[in-house]
Coordinates of N, CA, C and O in Angstrom, one line a residue:
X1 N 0.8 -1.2 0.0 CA 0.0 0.0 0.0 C 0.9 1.2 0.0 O 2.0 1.4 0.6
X2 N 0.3 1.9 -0.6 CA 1.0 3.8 -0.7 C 0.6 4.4 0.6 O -0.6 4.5 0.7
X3 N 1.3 4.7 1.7 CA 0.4 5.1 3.2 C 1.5 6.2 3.4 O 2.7 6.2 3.5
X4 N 0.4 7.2 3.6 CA 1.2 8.9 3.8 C 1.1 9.0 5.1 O 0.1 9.0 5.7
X5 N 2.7 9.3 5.6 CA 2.8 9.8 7.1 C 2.9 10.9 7.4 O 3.8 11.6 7.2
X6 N 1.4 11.4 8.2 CA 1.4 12.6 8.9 C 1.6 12.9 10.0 O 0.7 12.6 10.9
X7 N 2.6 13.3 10.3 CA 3.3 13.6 11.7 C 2.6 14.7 12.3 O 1.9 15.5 11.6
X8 N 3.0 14.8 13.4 CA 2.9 15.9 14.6 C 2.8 16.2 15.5 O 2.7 15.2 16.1
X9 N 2.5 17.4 16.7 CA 2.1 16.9 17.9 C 1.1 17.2 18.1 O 0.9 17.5 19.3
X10 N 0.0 17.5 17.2 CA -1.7 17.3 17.2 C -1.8 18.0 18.8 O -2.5 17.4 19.6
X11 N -1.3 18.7 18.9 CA -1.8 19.1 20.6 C -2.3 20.8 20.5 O -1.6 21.8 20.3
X12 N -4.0 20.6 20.5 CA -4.5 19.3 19.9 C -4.6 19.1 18.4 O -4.1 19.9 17.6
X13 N -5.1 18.4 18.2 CA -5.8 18.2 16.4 C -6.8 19.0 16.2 O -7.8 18.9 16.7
X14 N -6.5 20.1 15.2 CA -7.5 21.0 14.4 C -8.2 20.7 13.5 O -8.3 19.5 13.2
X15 N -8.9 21.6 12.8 CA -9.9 21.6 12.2 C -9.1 21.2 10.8 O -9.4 20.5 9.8
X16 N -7.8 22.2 11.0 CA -6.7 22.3 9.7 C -6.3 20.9 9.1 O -6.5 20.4 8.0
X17 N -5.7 20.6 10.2 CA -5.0 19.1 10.3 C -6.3 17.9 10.1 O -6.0 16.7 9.8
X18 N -7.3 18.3 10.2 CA -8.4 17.1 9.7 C -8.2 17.3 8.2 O -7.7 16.5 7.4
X19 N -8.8 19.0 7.8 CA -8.6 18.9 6.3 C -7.6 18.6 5.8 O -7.5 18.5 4.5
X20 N -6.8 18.5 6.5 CA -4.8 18.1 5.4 C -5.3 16.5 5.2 O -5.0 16.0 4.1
X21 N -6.0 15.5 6.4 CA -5.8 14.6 6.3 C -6.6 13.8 5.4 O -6.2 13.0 4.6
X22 N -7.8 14.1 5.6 CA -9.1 14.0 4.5 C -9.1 14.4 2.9 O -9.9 14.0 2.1
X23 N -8.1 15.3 2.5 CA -7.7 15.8 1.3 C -6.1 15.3 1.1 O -5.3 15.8 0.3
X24 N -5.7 14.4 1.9 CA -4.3 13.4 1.1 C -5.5 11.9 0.7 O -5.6 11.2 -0.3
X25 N -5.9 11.8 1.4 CA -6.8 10.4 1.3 C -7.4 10.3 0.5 O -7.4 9.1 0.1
X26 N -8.1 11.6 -0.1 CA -9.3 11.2 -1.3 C -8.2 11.8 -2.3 O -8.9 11.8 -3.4
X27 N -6.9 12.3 -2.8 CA -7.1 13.5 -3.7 C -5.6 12.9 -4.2 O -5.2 13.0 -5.4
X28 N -4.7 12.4 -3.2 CA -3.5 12.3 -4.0 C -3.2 10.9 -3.9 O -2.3 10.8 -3.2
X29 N -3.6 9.7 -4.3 CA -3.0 8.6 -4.6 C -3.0 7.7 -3.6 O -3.1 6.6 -4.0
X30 N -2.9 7.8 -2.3 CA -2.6 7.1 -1.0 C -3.5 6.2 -0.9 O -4.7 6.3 -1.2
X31 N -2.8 4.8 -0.3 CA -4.0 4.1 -0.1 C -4.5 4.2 0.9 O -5.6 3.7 1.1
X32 N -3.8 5.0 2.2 CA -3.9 5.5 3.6 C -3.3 6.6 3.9 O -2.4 7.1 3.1
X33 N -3.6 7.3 5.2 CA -3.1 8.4 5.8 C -3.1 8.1 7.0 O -4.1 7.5 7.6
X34 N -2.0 8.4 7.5 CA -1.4 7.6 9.1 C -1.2 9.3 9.7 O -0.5 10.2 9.4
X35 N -2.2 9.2 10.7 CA -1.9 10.6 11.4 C -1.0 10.0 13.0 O -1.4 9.2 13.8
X36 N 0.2 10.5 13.1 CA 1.3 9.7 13.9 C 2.0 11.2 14.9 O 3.0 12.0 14.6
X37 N 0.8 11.2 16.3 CA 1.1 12.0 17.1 C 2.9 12.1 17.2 O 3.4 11.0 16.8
X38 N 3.5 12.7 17.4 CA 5.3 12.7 17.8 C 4.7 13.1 19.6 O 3.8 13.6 20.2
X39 N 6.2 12.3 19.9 CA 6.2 13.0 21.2 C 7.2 13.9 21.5 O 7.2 14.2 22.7
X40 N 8.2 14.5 20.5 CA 8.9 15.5 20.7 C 9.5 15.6 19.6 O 10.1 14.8 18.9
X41 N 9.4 16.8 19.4 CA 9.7 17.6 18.0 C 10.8 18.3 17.8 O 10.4 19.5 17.6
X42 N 12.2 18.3 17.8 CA 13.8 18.2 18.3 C 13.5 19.6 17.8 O 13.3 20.4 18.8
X43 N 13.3 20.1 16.7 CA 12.7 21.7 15.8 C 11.7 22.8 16.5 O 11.6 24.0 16.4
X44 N 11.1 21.7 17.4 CA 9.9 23.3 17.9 C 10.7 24.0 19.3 O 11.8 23.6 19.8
X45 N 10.1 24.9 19.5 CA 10.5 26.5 20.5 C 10.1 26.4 21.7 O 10.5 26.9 22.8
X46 N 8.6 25.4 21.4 CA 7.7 25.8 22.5 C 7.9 24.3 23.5 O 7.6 23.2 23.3
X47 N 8.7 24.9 25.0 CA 9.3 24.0 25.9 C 7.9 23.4 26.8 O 8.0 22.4 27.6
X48 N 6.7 24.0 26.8 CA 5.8 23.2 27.6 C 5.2 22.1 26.7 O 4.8 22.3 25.6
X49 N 5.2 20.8 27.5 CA 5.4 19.4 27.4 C 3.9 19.4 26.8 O 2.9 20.0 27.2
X50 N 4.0 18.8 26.1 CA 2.1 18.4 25.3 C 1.5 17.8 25.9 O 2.1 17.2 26.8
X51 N 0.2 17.6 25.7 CA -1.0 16.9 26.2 C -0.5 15.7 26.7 O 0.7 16.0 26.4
X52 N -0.3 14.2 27.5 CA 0.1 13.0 27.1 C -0.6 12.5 26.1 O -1.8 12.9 25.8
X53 N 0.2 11.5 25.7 CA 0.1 10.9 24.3 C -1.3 10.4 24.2 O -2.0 10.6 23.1
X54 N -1.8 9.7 25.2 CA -2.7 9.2 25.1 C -4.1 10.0 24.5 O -4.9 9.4 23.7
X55 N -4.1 11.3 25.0 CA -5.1 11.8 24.7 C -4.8 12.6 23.6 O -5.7 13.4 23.2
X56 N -3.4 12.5 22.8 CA -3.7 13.1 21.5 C -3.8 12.2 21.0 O -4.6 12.3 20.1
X57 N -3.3 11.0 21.1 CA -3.6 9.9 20.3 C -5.2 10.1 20.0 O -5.7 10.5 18.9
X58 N -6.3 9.6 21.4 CA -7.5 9.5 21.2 C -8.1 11.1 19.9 O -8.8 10.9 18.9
X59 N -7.7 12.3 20.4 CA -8.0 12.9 19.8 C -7.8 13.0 18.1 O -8.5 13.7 17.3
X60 N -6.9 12.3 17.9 CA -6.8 11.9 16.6 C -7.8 10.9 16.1 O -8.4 11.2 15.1
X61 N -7.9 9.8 16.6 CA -9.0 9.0 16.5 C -10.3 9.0 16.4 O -11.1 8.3 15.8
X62 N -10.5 10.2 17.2 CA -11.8 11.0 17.0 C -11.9 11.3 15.3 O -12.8 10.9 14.6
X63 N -10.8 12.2 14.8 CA -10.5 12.1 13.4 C -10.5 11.8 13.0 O -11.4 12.0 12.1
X64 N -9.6 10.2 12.7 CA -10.0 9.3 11.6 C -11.0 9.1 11.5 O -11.6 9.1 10.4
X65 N -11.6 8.8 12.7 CA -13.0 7.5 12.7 C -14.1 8.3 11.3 O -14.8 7.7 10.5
X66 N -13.9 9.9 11.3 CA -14.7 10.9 10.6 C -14.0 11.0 8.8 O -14.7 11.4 7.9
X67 N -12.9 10.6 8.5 CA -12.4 10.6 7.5 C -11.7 8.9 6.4 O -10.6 8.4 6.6
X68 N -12.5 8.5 5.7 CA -12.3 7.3 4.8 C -11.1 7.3 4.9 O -10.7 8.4 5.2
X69 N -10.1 6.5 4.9 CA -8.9 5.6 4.9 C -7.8 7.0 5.8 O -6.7 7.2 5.2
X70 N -8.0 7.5 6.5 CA -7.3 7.9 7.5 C -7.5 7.1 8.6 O -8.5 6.9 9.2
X71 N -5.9 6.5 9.1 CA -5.8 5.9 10.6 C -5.1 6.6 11.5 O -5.1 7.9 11.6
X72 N -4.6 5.9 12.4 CA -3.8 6.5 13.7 C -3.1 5.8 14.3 O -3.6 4.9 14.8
X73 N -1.8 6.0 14.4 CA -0.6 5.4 14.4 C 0.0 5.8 15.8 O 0.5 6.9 15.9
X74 N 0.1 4.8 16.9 CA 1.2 4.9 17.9 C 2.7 4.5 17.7 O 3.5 4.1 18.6
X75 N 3.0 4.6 16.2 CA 3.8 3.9 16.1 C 5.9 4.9 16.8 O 7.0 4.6 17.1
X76 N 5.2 5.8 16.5 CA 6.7 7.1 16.8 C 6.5 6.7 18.2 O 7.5 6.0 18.4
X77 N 5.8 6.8 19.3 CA 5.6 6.8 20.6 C 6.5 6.0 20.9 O 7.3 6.4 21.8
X78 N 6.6 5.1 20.6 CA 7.9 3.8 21.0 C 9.3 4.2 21.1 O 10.2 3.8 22.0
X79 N 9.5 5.0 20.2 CA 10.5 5.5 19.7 C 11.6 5.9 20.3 O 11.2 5.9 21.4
X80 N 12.5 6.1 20.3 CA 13.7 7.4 21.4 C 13.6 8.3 21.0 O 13.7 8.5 19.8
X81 N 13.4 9.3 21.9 CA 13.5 10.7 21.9 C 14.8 11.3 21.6 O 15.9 10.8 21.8
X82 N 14.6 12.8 20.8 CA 13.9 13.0 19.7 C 13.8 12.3 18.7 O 14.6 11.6 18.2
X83 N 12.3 12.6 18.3 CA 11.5 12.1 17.6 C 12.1 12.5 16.2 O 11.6 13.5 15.8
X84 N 13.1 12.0 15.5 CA 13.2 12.2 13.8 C 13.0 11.4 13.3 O 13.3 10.2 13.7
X85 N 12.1 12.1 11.8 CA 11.5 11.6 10.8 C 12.2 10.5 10.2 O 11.6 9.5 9.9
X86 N 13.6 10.7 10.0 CA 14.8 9.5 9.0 C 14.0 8.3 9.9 O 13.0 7.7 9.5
X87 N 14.4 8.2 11.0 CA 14.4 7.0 11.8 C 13.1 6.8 11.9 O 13.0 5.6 11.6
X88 N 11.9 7.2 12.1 CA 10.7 6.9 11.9 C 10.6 5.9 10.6 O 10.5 4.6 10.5
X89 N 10.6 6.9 9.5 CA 10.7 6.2 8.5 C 11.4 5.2 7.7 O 11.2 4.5 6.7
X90 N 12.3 5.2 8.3 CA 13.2 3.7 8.5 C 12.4 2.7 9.1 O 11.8 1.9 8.4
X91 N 12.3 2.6 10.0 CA 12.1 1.4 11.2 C 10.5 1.5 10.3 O 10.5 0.5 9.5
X92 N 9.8 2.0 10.2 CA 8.6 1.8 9.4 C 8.5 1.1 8.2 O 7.6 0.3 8.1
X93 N 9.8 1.2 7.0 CA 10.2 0.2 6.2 C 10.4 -0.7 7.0 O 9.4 -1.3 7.4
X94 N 11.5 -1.1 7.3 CA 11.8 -2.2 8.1 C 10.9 -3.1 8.6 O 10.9 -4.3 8.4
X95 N 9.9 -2.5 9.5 CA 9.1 -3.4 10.0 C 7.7 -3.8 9.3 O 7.0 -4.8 9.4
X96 N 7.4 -2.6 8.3 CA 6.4 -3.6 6.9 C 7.0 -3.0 5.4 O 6.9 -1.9 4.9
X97 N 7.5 -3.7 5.1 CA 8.6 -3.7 4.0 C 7.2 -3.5 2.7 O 7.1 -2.6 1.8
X98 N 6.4 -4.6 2.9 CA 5.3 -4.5 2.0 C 4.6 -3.1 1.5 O 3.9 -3.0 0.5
X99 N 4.8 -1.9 2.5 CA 3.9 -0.8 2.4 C 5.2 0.1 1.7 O 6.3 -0.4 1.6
X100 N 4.9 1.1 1.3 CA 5.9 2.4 0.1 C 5.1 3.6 1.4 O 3.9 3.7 1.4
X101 N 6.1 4.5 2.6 CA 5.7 5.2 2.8 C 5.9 6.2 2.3 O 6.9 6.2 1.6
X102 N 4.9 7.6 2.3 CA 5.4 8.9 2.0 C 5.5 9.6 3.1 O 4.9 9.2 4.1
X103 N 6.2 10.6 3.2 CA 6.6 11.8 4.0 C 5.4 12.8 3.8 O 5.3 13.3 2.6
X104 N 4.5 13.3 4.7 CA 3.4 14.4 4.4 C 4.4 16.0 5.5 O 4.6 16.1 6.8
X105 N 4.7 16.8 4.5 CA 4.5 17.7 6.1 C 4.1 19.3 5.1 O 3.8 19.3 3.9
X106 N 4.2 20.1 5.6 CA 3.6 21.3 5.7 C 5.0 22.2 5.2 O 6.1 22.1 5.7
X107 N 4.7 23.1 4.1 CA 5.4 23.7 3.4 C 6.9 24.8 4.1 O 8.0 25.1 3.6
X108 N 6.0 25.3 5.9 CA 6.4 25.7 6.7 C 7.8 25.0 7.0 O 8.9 25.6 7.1
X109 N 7.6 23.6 7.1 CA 8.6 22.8 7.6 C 9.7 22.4 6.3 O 10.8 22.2 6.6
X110 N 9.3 22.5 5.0 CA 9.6 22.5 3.6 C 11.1 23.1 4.0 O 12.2 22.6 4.1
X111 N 10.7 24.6 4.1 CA 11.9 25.7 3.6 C 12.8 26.1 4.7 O 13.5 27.1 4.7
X112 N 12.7 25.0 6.0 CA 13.8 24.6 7.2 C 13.9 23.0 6.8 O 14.3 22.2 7.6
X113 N 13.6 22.7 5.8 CA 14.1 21.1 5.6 C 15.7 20.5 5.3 O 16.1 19.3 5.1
X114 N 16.3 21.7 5.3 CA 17.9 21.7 5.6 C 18.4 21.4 6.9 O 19.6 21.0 6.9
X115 N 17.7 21.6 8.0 CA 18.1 21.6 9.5 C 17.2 20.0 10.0 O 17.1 19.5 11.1
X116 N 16.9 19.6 9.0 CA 16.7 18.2 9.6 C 17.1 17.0 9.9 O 17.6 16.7 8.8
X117 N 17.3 15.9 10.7 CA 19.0 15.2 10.9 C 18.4 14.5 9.5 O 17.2 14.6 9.2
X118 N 19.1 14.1 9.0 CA 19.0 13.2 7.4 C 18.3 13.6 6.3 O 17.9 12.8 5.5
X119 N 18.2 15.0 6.3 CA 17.4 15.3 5.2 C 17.3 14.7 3.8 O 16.4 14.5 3.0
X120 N 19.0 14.6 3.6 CA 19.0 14.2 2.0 C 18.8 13.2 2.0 O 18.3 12.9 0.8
X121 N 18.8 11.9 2.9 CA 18.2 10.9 3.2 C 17.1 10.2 2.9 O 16.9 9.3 2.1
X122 N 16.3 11.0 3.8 CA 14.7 11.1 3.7 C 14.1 11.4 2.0 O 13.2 10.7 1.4
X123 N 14.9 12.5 1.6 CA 14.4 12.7 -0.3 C 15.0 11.5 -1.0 O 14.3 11.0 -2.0
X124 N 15.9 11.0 -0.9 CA 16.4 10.0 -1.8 C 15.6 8.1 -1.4 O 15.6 7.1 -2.2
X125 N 15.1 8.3 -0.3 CA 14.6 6.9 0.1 C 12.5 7.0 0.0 O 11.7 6.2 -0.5
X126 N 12.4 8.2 0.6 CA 10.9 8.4 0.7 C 10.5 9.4 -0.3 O 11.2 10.4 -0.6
X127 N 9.2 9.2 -0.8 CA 8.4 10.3 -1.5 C 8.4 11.3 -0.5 O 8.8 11.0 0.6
X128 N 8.1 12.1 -0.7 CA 7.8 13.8 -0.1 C 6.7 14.4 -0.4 O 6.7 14.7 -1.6
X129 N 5.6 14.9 0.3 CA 4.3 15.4 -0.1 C 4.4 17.1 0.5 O 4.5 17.3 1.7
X130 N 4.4 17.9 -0.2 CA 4.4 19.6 0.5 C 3.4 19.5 0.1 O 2.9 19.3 -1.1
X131 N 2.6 19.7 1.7 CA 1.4 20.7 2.2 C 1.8 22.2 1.7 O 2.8 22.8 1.9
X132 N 0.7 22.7 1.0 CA 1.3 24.1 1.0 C 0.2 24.9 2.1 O -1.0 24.7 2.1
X133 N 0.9 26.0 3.1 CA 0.5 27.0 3.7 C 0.8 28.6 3.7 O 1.9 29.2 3.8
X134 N -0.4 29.0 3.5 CA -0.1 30.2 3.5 C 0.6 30.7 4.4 O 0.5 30.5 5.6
X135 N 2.0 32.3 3.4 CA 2.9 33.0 4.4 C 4.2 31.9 4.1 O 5.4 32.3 4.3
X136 N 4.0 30.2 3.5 CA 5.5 29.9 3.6 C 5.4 29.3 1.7 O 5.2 28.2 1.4
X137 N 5.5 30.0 1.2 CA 5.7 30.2 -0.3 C 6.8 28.7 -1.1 O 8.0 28.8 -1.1
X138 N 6.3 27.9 -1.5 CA 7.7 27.2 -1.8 C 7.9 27.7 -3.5 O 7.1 27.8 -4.4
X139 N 9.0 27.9 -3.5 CA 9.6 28.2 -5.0 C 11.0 27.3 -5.2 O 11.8 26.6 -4.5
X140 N 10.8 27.8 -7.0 CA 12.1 26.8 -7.6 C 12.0 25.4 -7.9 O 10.8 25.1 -7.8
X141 N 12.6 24.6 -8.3 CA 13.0 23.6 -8.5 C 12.9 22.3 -7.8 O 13.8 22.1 -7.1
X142 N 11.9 21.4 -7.8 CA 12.1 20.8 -6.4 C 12.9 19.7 -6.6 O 13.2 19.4 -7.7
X143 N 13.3 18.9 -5.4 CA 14.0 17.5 -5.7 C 13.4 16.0 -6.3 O 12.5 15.5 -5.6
X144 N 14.0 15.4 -7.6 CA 12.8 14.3 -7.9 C 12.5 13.6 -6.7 O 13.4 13.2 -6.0
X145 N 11.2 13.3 -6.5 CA 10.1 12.2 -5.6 C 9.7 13.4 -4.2 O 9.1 13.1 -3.2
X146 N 10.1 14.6 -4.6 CA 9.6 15.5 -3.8 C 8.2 16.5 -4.9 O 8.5 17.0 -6.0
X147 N 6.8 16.4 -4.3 CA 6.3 16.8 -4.8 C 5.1 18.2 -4.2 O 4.3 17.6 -3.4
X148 N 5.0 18.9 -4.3 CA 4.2 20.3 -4.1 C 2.5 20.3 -4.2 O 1.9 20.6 -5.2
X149 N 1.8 20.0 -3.1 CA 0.2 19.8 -3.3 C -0.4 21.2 -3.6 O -1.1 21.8 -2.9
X150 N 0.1 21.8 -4.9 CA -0.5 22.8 -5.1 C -2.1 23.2 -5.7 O -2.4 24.2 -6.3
X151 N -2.7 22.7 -5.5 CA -4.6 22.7 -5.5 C -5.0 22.2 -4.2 O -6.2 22.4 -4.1
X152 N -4.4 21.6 -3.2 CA -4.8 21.7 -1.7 C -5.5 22.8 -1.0 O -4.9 23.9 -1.0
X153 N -6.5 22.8 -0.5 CA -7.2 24.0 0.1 C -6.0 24.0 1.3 O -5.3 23.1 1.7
X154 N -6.2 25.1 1.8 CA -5.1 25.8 2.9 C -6.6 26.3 4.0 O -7.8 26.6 3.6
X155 N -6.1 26.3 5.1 CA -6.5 26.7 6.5 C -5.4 27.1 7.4 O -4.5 26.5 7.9
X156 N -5.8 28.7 7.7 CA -4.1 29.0 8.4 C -4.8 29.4 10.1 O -5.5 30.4 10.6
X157 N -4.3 28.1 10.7 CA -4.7 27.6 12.1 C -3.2 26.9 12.7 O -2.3 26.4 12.1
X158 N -3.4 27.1 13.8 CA -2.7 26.5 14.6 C -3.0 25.9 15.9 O -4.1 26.2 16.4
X159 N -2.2 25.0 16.4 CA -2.2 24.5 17.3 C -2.3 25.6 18.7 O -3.3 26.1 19.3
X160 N -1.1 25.7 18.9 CA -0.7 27.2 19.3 C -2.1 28.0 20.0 O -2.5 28.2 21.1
X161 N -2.5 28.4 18.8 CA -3.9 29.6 18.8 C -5.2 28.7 19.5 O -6.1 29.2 20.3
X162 N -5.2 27.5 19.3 CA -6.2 26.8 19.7 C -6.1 26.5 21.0 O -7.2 26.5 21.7
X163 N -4.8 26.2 21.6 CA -4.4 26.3 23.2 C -4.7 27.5 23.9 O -5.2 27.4 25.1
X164 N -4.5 28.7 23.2 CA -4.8 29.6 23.7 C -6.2 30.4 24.0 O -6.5 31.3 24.8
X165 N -6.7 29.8 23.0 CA -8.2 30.1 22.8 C -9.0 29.8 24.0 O -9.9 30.3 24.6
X166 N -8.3 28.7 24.1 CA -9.1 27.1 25.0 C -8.9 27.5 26.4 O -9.7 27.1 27.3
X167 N -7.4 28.6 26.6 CA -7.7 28.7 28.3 C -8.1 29.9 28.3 O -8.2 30.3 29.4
X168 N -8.5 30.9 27.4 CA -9.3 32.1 27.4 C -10.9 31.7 27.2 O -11.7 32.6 27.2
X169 N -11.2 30.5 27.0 CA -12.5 30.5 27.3 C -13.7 30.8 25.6 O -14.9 30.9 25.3
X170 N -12.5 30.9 24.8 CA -13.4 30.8 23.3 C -14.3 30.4 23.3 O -14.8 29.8 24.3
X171 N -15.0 30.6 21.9 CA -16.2 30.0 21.4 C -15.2 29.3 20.4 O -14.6 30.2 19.9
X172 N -14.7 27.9 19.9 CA -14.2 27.1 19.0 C -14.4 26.7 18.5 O -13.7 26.0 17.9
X173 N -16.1 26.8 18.3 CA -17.1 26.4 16.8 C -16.3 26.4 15.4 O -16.1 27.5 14.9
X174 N -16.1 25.5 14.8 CA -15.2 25.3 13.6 C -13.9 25.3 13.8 O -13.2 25.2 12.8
X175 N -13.4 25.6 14.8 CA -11.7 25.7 14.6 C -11.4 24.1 15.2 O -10.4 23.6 14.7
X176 N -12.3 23.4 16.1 CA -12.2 22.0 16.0 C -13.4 21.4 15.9 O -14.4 22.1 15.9
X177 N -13.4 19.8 15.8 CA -14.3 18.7 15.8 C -15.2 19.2 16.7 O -14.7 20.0 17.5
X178 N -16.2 19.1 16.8 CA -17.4 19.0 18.2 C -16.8 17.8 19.1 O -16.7 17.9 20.3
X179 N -16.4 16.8 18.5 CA -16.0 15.3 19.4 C -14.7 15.8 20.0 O -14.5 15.8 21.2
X180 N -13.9 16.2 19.4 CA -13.0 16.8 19.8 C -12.5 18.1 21.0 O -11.7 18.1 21.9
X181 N -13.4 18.8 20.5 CA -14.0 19.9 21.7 C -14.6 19.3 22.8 O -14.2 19.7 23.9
X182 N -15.6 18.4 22.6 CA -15.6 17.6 24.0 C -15.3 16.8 24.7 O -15.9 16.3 25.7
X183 N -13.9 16.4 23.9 CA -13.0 15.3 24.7 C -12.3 16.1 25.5 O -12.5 16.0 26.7
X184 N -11.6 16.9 25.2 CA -10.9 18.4 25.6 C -11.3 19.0 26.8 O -10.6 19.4 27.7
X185 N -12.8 19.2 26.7 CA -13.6 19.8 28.0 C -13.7 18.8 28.8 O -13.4 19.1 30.0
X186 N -14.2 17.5 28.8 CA -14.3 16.3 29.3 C -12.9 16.1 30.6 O -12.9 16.2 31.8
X187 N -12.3 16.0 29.8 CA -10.4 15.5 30.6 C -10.1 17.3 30.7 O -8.9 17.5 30.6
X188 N -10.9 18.6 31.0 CA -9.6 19.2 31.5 C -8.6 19.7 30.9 O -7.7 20.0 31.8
X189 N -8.0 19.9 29.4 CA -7.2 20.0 28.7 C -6.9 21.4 28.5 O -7.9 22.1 28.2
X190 N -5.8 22.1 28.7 CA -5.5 23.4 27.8 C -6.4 24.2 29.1 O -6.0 25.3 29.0
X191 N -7.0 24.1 29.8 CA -7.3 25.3 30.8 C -5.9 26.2 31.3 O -6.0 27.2 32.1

């Protein structure tokens, strides 16, 4: 199977990150979409520790269950910290040789894809899927089996904003799931 890995630390899973997932599934070739919480992201700024896994995991789940051939993968959680992509996607070959994964990430992450441990790696062994987002422009030339989802609808959301919304007491009508929103209020999350 063709199964596109979307990483991240869904803390939590937006409205964004549903439509990234729901529009690799139906639109570009995949025979799946693996949404694969990280539990540490060696690249991000932001030092307060995420949700535990468990409940982004579930929160992802809430997602698939809502989108055709999107799953959910604990499979990085095992992993050694930090969490890089090379070794993800290795050990992923490795352990189902039968499946061809792709690389999904976000255009954002594209034009810092120099600072990642094995980058040329990752282009020469895995396909490459750019999310494009608005504000991170990709131009030029790309690398073969690296490819650019340029007819992708864009939603410029964040995680980040949604944290913050959530302990200010928002209205988050459309910025997440309803199941989502009340898994969130349920467990206590982000207050």
């Amino acid at each position: 199977m063709e199964i596109g890995i979307f990483s991240g630390s869904f803390d939590p899973i937006h409205t964004g990150h549903a439509i990234v997932a729901n529009y690799l599934a139906q639109y570009c070739g995949l025979d799946e979409v693996w949404l694969m919480p990280s539990p540490l992201n060696p690249l991000k700024q932001d030092t307060r520790p995420p949700a535990d896994s468990r409940h982004r995991l579930e929160m992802c789940r809430i997602i698939a269950d809502k989108c055709r051939g999107v799953r959910v993968s604990d499979f990085e959680m095992s992993l050694p910290l930090p969490s890089y992509s090379w070794r993800t996607l290795t050990m992923l070959r490795d352990a189902m040789p039968e499946h061809r994964f792709h690389l999904v990430i976000g255009s954002d992450n594209w034009l810092e894809f120099d600072r990642w441990k094995n980058h040329r790696d990752i282009i020469r062994n895995f396909p490459v899927m750019i999310y494009p987002r608005p504000g991170h422009e990709v131009t030029g030339t790309l690398p073969e089996g690296v490819t650019l989802l340029r007819d992708a609808p864009q939603a410029v959301m964040s995680s980040t904003f949604i944290r913050s919304a959530i302990a200010e007491g928002k209205n988050l009508s459309f910025f997440l799931d309803d199941a989502v929103a009340g898994y969130i209020k349920t467990h206590g999350l982000y207050e």
